mmCIF file of C-alpha atoms in Angstrom:
data_model
loop_
_atom_site.group_PDB
_atom_site.id
_atom_site.type_symbol
_atom_site.label_atom_id
_atom_site.label_comp_id
_atom_site.label_asym_id
_atom_site.label_seq_id
_atom_site.Cartn_x
_atom_site.Cartn_y
_atom_site.Cartn_z
ATOM 1 C CA UNK V 17 -15.860 23.181 11.368
ATOM 2 C CA UNK V 18 -16.184 21.572 8.015
ATOM 3 C CA UNK V 19 -13.257 23.828 6.477
ATOM 4 C CA UNK V 20 -10.909 22.819 9.363
ATOM 5 C CA UNK V 21 -11.650 19.134 8.906
ATOM 6 C CA UNK V 22 -11.099 19.303 5.011
ATOM 7 C CA UNK V 23 -7.843 21.406 5.814
ATOM 8 C CA UNK V 24 -6.766 18.652 8.234
ATOM 9 C CA UNK V 25 -7.715 15.730 5.778
ATOM 10 C CA UNK V 26 -5.713 17.448 2.873
ATOM 11 C CA UNK V 27 -2.626 18.142 5.146
ATOM 12 C CA UNK V 28 -2.658 14.227 5.940
ATOM 13 C CA UNK V 29 -2.678 13.328 2.446
ATOM 14 C CA UNK V 30 0.304 15.609 1.753
ATOM 15 C CA UNK V 31 1.816 13.721 4.381
ATOM 16 C CA UNK V 32 0.852 10.242 2.765
ATOM 17 C CA UNK V 33 2.470 11.455 -0.287
ATOM 18 C CA UNK V 34 5.627 12.696 1.514
ATOM 19 C CA UNK V 35 5.888 8.905 2.925
ATOM 20 C CA UNK V 36 5.665 7.416 -0.407
ATOM 21 C CA UNK V 37 8.150 9.723 -1.854
ATOM 22 C CA UNK V 38 10.713 9.351 1.126
ATOM 23 C CA UNK V 39 10.076 5.425 1.600
ATOM 24 C CA UNK V 40 8.850 4.448 -1.900
ATOM 25 C CA UNK V 41 5.442 3.046 -0.598
ATOM 26 C CA UNK V 42 2.694 4.205 1.839
ATOM 27 C CA UNK V 43 0.230 6.653 -0.346
ATOM 28 C CA UNK V 44 -2.633 4.427 -1.066
ATOM 29 C CA UNK V 45 -2.290 2.677 2.530
ATOM 30 C CA UNK V 46 -2.260 5.900 4.457
ATOM 31 C CA UNK V 47 -4.800 7.703 2.351
ATOM 32 C CA UNK V 48 -7.467 5.285 2.431
ATOM 33 C CA UNK V 49 -8.015 5.221 6.179
ATOM 34 C CA UNK V 50 -8.006 9.098 6.020
ATOM 35 C CA UNK V 51 -10.428 9.192 3.352
ATOM 36 C CA UNK V 52 -12.657 6.374 4.897
ATOM 37 C CA UNK V 53 -13.243 8.925 7.883
ATOM 38 C CA UNK V 54 -15.514 10.977 5.318
ATOM 39 C CA UNK V 55 -16.698 8.054 2.780
ATOM 40 C CA UNK V 56 -17.462 4.485 2.613
ATOM 41 C CA UNK V 57 -14.434 2.282 1.880
ATOM 42 C CA UNK V 58 -15.294 1.712 -1.774
ATOM 43 C CA UNK V 59 -15.347 5.235 -2.406
ATOM 44 C CA UNK V 60 -12.164 5.874 -0.121
ATOM 45 C CA UNK V 61 -10.582 3.282 -2.578
ATOM 46 C CA UNK V 62 -11.767 4.961 -5.844
ATOM 47 C CA UNK V 63 -10.758 8.334 -4.763
ATOM 48 C CA UNK V 64 -7.145 6.920 -4.089
ATOM 49 C CA UNK V 65 -6.692 5.331 -7.654
ATOM 50 C CA UNK V 66 -5.829 8.242 -9.789
ATOM 51 C CA UNK V 67 -3.750 10.139 -7.379
ATOM 52 C CA UNK V 68 -2.025 6.553 -6.530
ATOM 53 C CA UNK V 69 -1.262 6.448 -10.206
ATOM 54 C CA UNK V 70 0.322 9.622 -10.393
ATOM 55 C CA UNK V 71 2.434 9.204 -7.339
ATOM 56 C CA UNK V 72 3.277 5.448 -8.242
ATOM 57 C CA UNK V 73 4.237 6.475 -12.021
ATOM 58 C CA UNK V 74 6.217 9.479 -10.711
ATOM 59 C CA UNK V 75 8.218 7.220 -8.469
ATOM 60 C CA UNK V 76 8.905 4.550 -11.090
ATOM 61 C CA UNK V 77 10.109 7.663 -13.193
ATOM 62 C CA UNK V 78 12.399 8.421 -10.628
ATOM 63 C CA UNK V 79 13.748 4.822 -10.411
ATOM 64 C CA UNK V 80 14.207 4.714 -14.471
ATOM 65 C CA UNK V 81 18.071 4.404 -13.974
ATOM 66 C CA UNK V 82 17.826 1.546 -11.572
ATOM 67 C CA UNK V 83 19.079 -1.863 -12.951
ATOM 68 C CA UNK V 84 17.990 -4.922 -11.161
ATOM 69 C CA UNK V 85 17.037 -8.678 -12.117
ATOM 70 C CA UNK V 86 13.669 -8.555 -12.764
ATOM 71 C CA UNK V 87 13.211 -12.302 -13.431
ATOM 72 C CA UNK V 88 13.874 -12.771 -9.723
ATOM 73 C CA UNK V 89 10.599 -10.965 -8.869
ATOM 74 C CA UNK V 90 8.595 -12.123 -11.919
ATOM 75 C CA UNK V 91 6.506 -14.820 -9.679
ATOM 76 C CA UNK V 92 5.637 -12.353 -6.934
ATOM 77 C CA UNK V 93 4.621 -9.788 -9.683
ATOM 78 C CA UNK V 94 2.446 -12.385 -11.228
ATOM 79 C CA UNK V 95 0.819 -13.596 -7.941
ATOM 80 C CA UNK V 96 0.042 -9.851 -6.751
ATOM 81 C CA UNK V 97 -1.638 -9.038 -10.147
ATOM 82 C CA UNK V 98 -3.704 -12.095 -9.856
ATOM 83 C CA UNK V 99 -4.456 -11.427 -6.064
ATOM 84 C CA UNK V 100 -5.491 -7.685 -6.733
ATOM 85 C CA UNK V 101 -7.749 -9.053 -9.366
ATOM 86 C CA UNK V 102 -9.603 -11.321 -6.730
ATOM 87 C CA UNK V 103 -9.375 -8.751 -3.971
ATOM 88 C CA UNK V 104 -11.012 -5.961 -6.022
ATOM 89 C CA UNK V 105 -13.815 -8.470 -6.902
ATOM 90 C CA UNK V 106 -14.285 -8.945 -3.216
ATOM 91 C CA UNK V 107 -14.369 -5.271 -2.465
ATOM 92 C CA UNK V 108 -17.620 -5.012 -4.811
ATOM 93 C CA UNK V 109 -19.468 -7.220 -2.133
ATOM 94 C CA UNK V 110 -17.680 -8.096 0.863
ATOM 95 C CA UNK V 111 -16.808 -6.173 4.085
ATOM 96 C CA UNK V 112 -12.844 -5.543 4.118
ATOM 97 C CA UNK V 113 -12.561 -4.818 7.636
ATOM 98 C CA UNK V 114 -12.255 -8.473 8.472
ATOM 99 C CA UNK V 115 -9.484 -8.661 5.944
ATOM 100 C CA UNK V 116 -8.033 -5.685 7.625
ATOM 101 C CA UNK V 117 -7.986 -7.190 11.033
ATOM 102 C CA UNK V 118 -6.258 -10.299 9.737
ATOM 103 C CA UNK V 119 -3.420 -8.142 8.152
ATOM 104 C CA UNK V 120 -3.038 -6.100 11.161
ATOM 105 C CA UNK V 121 -2.633 -9.566 13.307
ATOM 106 C CA UNK V 122 -0.093 -10.794 10.603
ATOM 107 C CA UNK V 123 1.887 -7.511 10.879
ATOM 108 C CA UNK V 124 1.627 -7.635 14.583
ATOM 109 C CA UNK V 125 2.881 -11.238 14.602
ATOM 110 C CA UNK V 126 5.996 -10.505 12.315
ATOM 111 C CA UNK V 127 7.022 -7.256 14.083
ATOM 112 C CA UNK V 128 7.277 -8.703 17.580
ATOM 113 C CA UNK V 129 8.006 -12.448 17.018
ATOM 114 C CA UNK V 130 11.620 -13.130 16.536
ATOM 115 C CA UNK V 131 10.845 -16.863 16.095
ATOM 116 C CA UNK V 132 8.624 -15.861 13.155
ATOM 117 C CA UNK V 133 11.395 -13.803 11.744
ATOM 118 C CA UNK V 134 13.733 -16.337 11.715
ATOM 119 C CA UNK V 135 11.104 -18.679 10.080
ATOM 120 C CA UNK V 136 10.332 -16.122 7.191
ATOM 121 C CA UNK V 137 14.075 -15.686 6.696
ATOM 122 C CA UNK V 138 14.425 -19.757 5.837
ATOM 123 C CA UNK V 139 11.238 -19.564 4.335
ATOM 124 C CA UNK V 140 12.542 -17.040 1.930
ATOM 125 C CA UNK V 141 15.030 -19.311 0.530
ATOM 126 C CA UNK V 142 12.025 -21.065 -1.079
ATOM 127 C CA UNK V 143 11.897 -19.449 -4.570
ATOM 128 C CA UNK V 144 8.420 -20.540 -5.431
ATOM 129 C CA UNK V 145 6.305 -21.055 -2.381
ATOM 130 C CA UNK V 146 7.303 -17.919 -0.436
ATOM 131 C CA UNK V 147 6.491 -15.458 -3.402
ATOM 132 C CA UNK V 148 3.127 -17.191 -4.140
ATOM 133 C CA UNK V 149 2.031 -17.137 -0.694
ATOM 134 C CA UNK V 150 3.185 -13.487 0.067
ATOM 135 C CA UNK V 151 2.333 -12.113 -3.389
ATOM 136 C CA UNK V 152 -1.081 -13.641 -3.568
ATOM 137 C CA UNK V 153 -1.929 -12.661 -0.045
ATOM 138 C CA UNK V 154 -0.706 -9.008 -0.554
ATOM 139 C CA UNK V 155 -2.480 -8.831 -3.780
ATOM 140 C CA UNK V 156 -5.800 -10.079 -2.495
ATOM 141 C CA UNK V 157 -5.824 -7.897 0.713
ATOM 142 C CA UNK V 158 -4.359 -4.694 -1.417
ATOM 143 C CA UNK V 159 -7.199 -5.145 -3.989
ATOM 144 C CA UNK V 160 -9.885 -5.265 -1.282
ATOM 145 C CA UNK V 161 -8.296 -2.746 1.076
ATOM 146 C CA UNK V 162 -5.561 -0.886 -0.486
ATOM 147 C CA UNK V 163 -3.323 -2.520 2.120
ATOM 148 C CA UNK V 164 -0.913 -4.139 -0.181
ATOM 149 C CA UNK V 165 2.161 -2.564 1.187
ATOM 150 C CA UNK V 166 2.808 -4.302 4.621
ATOM 151 C CA UNK V 167 2.729 -7.919 3.245
ATOM 152 C CA UNK V 168 4.555 -6.814 0.214
ATOM 153 C CA UNK V 169 7.221 -4.893 2.203
ATOM 154 C CA UNK V 170 7.443 -8.125 4.537
ATOM 155 C CA UNK V 171 8.392 -10.261 1.577
ATOM 156 C CA UNK V 172 10.689 -7.653 -0.080
ATOM 157 C CA UNK V 173 12.570 -6.875 3.164
ATOM 158 C CA UNK V 174 13.459 -10.676 3.216
ATOM 159 C CA UNK V 175 14.620 -11.010 -0.414
ATOM 160 C CA UNK V 176 15.589 -7.589 -1.679
ATOM 161 C CA UNK V 177 19.120 -6.837 -1.428
ATOM 162 C CA UNK V 178 18.873 -2.913 -1.730
ATOM 163 C CA UNK V 179 16.293 -0.135 -0.744
ATOM 164 C CA UNK V 180 16.417 0.555 -4.527
ATOM 165 C CA UNK V 181 15.032 -2.984 -5.302
ATOM 166 C CA UNK V 182 12.413 -2.444 -2.820
ATOM 167 C CA UNK V 183 11.242 0.834 -4.213
ATOM 168 C CA UNK V 184 11.064 -0.382 -7.806
ATOM 169 C CA UNK V 185 9.399 -3.717 -7.548
ATOM 170 C CA UNK V 186 6.973 -2.320 -4.790
ATOM 171 C CA UNK V 187 6.078 0.276 -7.195
ATOM 172 C CA UNK V 188 5.683 -1.878 -10.085
ATOM 173 C CA UNK V 189 3.224 -4.060 -7.990
ATOM 174 C CA UNK V 190 1.407 -1.032 -6.781
ATOM 175 C CA UNK V 191 0.874 0.158 -10.430
ATOM 176 C CA UNK V 192 -0.134 -3.277 -11.783
ATOM 177 C CA UNK V 193 -2.755 -3.456 -8.698
ATOM 178 C CA UNK V 194 -4.097 0.058 -9.380
ATOM 179 C CA UNK V 195 -4.736 -0.588 -12.968
ATOM 180 C CA UNK V 196 -6.612 -3.715 -12.086
ATOM 181 C CA UNK V 197 -8.583 -2.017 -9.447
ATOM 182 C CA UNK V 198 -9.397 0.832 -12.066
ATOM 183 C CA UNK V 199 -10.428 -1.716 -14.763
ATOM 184 C CA UNK V 200 -12.717 -3.827 -12.310
ATOM 185 C CA UNK V 201 -14.307 -0.999 -10.389
ATOM 186 C CA UNK V 202 -15.152 1.148 -13.694
ATOM 187 C CA UNK V 203 -17.911 -1.736 -14.328
ATOM 188 C CA UNK V 204 -19.542 -0.762 -10.928
ATOM 189 C CA UNK V 205 -18.912 3.186 -11.052
ATOM 190 C CA UNK V 206 -20.973 6.126 -12.402
ATOM 191 C CA UNK V 207 -19.477 9.693 -13.222
ATOM 192 C CA UNK V 208 -20.769 10.967 -10.091
ATOM 193 C CA UNK V 209 -18.850 8.373 -7.810
ATOM 194 C CA UNK V 210 -15.652 10.090 -8.803
ATOM 195 C CA UNK V 211 -16.200 13.309 -6.550
ATOM 196 C CA UNK V 212 -14.107 15.446 -9.075
ATOM 197 C CA UNK V 213 -13.567 18.477 -6.593
ATOM 198 C CA UNK V 214 -12.307 16.112 -3.959
ATOM 199 C CA UNK V 215 -10.396 14.013 -6.388
ATOM 200 C CA UNK V 216 -8.625 17.164 -7.811
ATOM 201 C CA UNK V 217 -7.709 18.447 -4.254
ATOM 202 C CA UNK V 218 -6.387 14.960 -3.234
ATOM 203 C CA UNK V 219 -4.227 14.447 -6.308
ATOM 204 C CA UNK V 220 -2.509 17.951 -6.124
ATOM 205 C CA UNK V 221 -1.723 17.616 -2.280
ATOM 206 C CA UNK V 222 -0.539 13.970 -2.832
ATOM 207 C CA UNK V 223 1.992 15.346 -5.578
ATOM 208 C CA UNK V 224 3.377 18.018 -3.765
ATOM 209 C CA UNK V 225 3.904 15.660 -0.749
ATOM 210 C CA UNK V 226 5.475 13.257 -3.061
ATOM 211 C CA UNK V 227 7.891 15.852 -4.220
ATOM 212 C CA UNK V 228 8.920 16.676 -0.592
ATOM 213 C CA UNK V 229 9.535 13.043 0.137
ATOM 214 C CA UNK V 230 11.750 12.439 -2.838
ATOM 215 C CA UNK V 231 14.006 15.271 -1.356
ATOM 216 C CA UNK V 232 14.029 13.160 1.897
ATOM 217 C CA UNK V 233 14.621 10.012 0.246
ATOM 218 C CA UNK V 234 18.296 10.584 -0.588
ATOM 219 C CA UNK V 235 19.177 11.264 3.176
ATOM 220 C CA UNK V 236 18.164 8.149 4.325
ATOM 221 C CA UNK V 237 20.639 5.216 4.291
ATOM 222 C CA UNK V 238 20.050 1.447 3.958
ATOM 223 C CA UNK V 239 19.964 0.575 7.648
ATOM 224 C CA UNK V 240 17.684 3.507 8.709
ATOM 225 C CA UNK V 241 15.488 2.756 5.672
ATOM 226 C CA UNK V 242 14.607 -0.786 6.870
ATOM 227 C CA UNK V 243 14.109 0.661 10.533
ATOM 228 C CA UNK V 244 11.716 3.412 9.093
ATOM 229 C CA UNK V 245 9.793 0.509 7.290
ATOM 230 C CA UNK V 246 9.215 -1.738 10.223
ATOM 231 C CA UNK V 247 8.090 1.402 12.413
ATOM 232 C CA UNK V 248 6.007 2.367 9.222
ATOM 233 C CA UNK V 249 4.542 -1.104 9.559
ATOM 234 C CA UNK V 250 3.744 -0.734 13.051
ATOM 235 C CA UNK V 251 1.742 2.411 12.370
ATOM 236 C CA UNK V 252 -0.056 0.727 9.658
ATOM 237 C CA UNK V 253 -0.852 -2.125 11.901
ATOM 238 C CA UNK V 254 -2.492 0.574 14.438
ATOM 239 C CA UNK V 255 -4.510 2.144 11.889
ATOM 240 C CA UNK V 256 -5.849 -1.113 10.285
ATOM 241 C CA UNK V 257 -6.899 -2.542 13.683
ATOM 242 C CA UNK V 258 -8.562 0.756 14.879
ATOM 243 C CA UNK V 259 -10.571 1.251 11.462
ATOM 244 C CA UNK V 260 -11.324 -2.445 11.241
ATOM 245 C CA UNK V 261 -12.629 -2.788 14.848
ATOM 246 C CA UNK V 262 -14.511 0.609 14.785
ATOM 247 C CA UNK V 263 -16.310 -0.198 11.407
ATOM 248 C CA UNK V 264 -17.309 -3.691 12.325
ATOM 249 C CA UNK V 265 -18.869 -2.523 15.772
ATOM 250 C CA UNK V 266 -20.580 0.425 13.886
ATOM 251 C CA UNK V 267 -21.795 -1.614 10.913
ATOM 252 C CA UNK V 268 -22.637 -4.586 12.923
ATOM 253 C CA UNK V 269 -22.096 -7.213 10.116
ATOM 254 C CA UNK V 270 -19.526 -8.946 8.029
ATOM 255 C CA UNK V 271 -21.190 -8.686 4.644
ATOM 256 C CA UNK V 272 -22.396 -5.406 3.235
#
């Protein structure tokens, strides 16, 4: 039975890698709840850091020929960085399941409220306030739960002109967030926390999934890309809600 569970888990990690390769985001967000079924959340986050760095750096290398206006995104990148620092610090002492539920609610409202979508479209014209709020929140929640992708995608879908911009900027933010997580959590980790056998298997399966995803990416046009992201956000919302509620029920507390 244990072997079957391990095989299913690694196949899901493969799928998470495929999602990241095809859509430009998704591995940390999808892999974390998979690993959290077998580990506590902090260990699950730790086990995703090195595979995520490999996946993200490979994605950025594939984007090396993209040419975009980075100054347009400098503020959101800065706020994601600061937020990631704060969120990773929260991970060391606070129960992130409350943050997961809050994030799930925000995604639900965004996906199913046309009025809010219209408001966000108008809000996106504010070049300072919009990236400050969305970037800061994405960074804090991403640092604490690995769920940086949904809020960052909501922001980028409102301001980016192409899927190339979304993929490049999101992966730059993911990379910075992961490096900050690694720096902060390394203070609290011992060598035994790395689970080297698990870490190696996760890394290999994630990378193979990424390569498969890259091959699918070229077959997705702009409109389909945005539709798929919205569907992916819906799935993330369900995963976050289930994991947040179930963990709170079984843990029975807010601070651990």
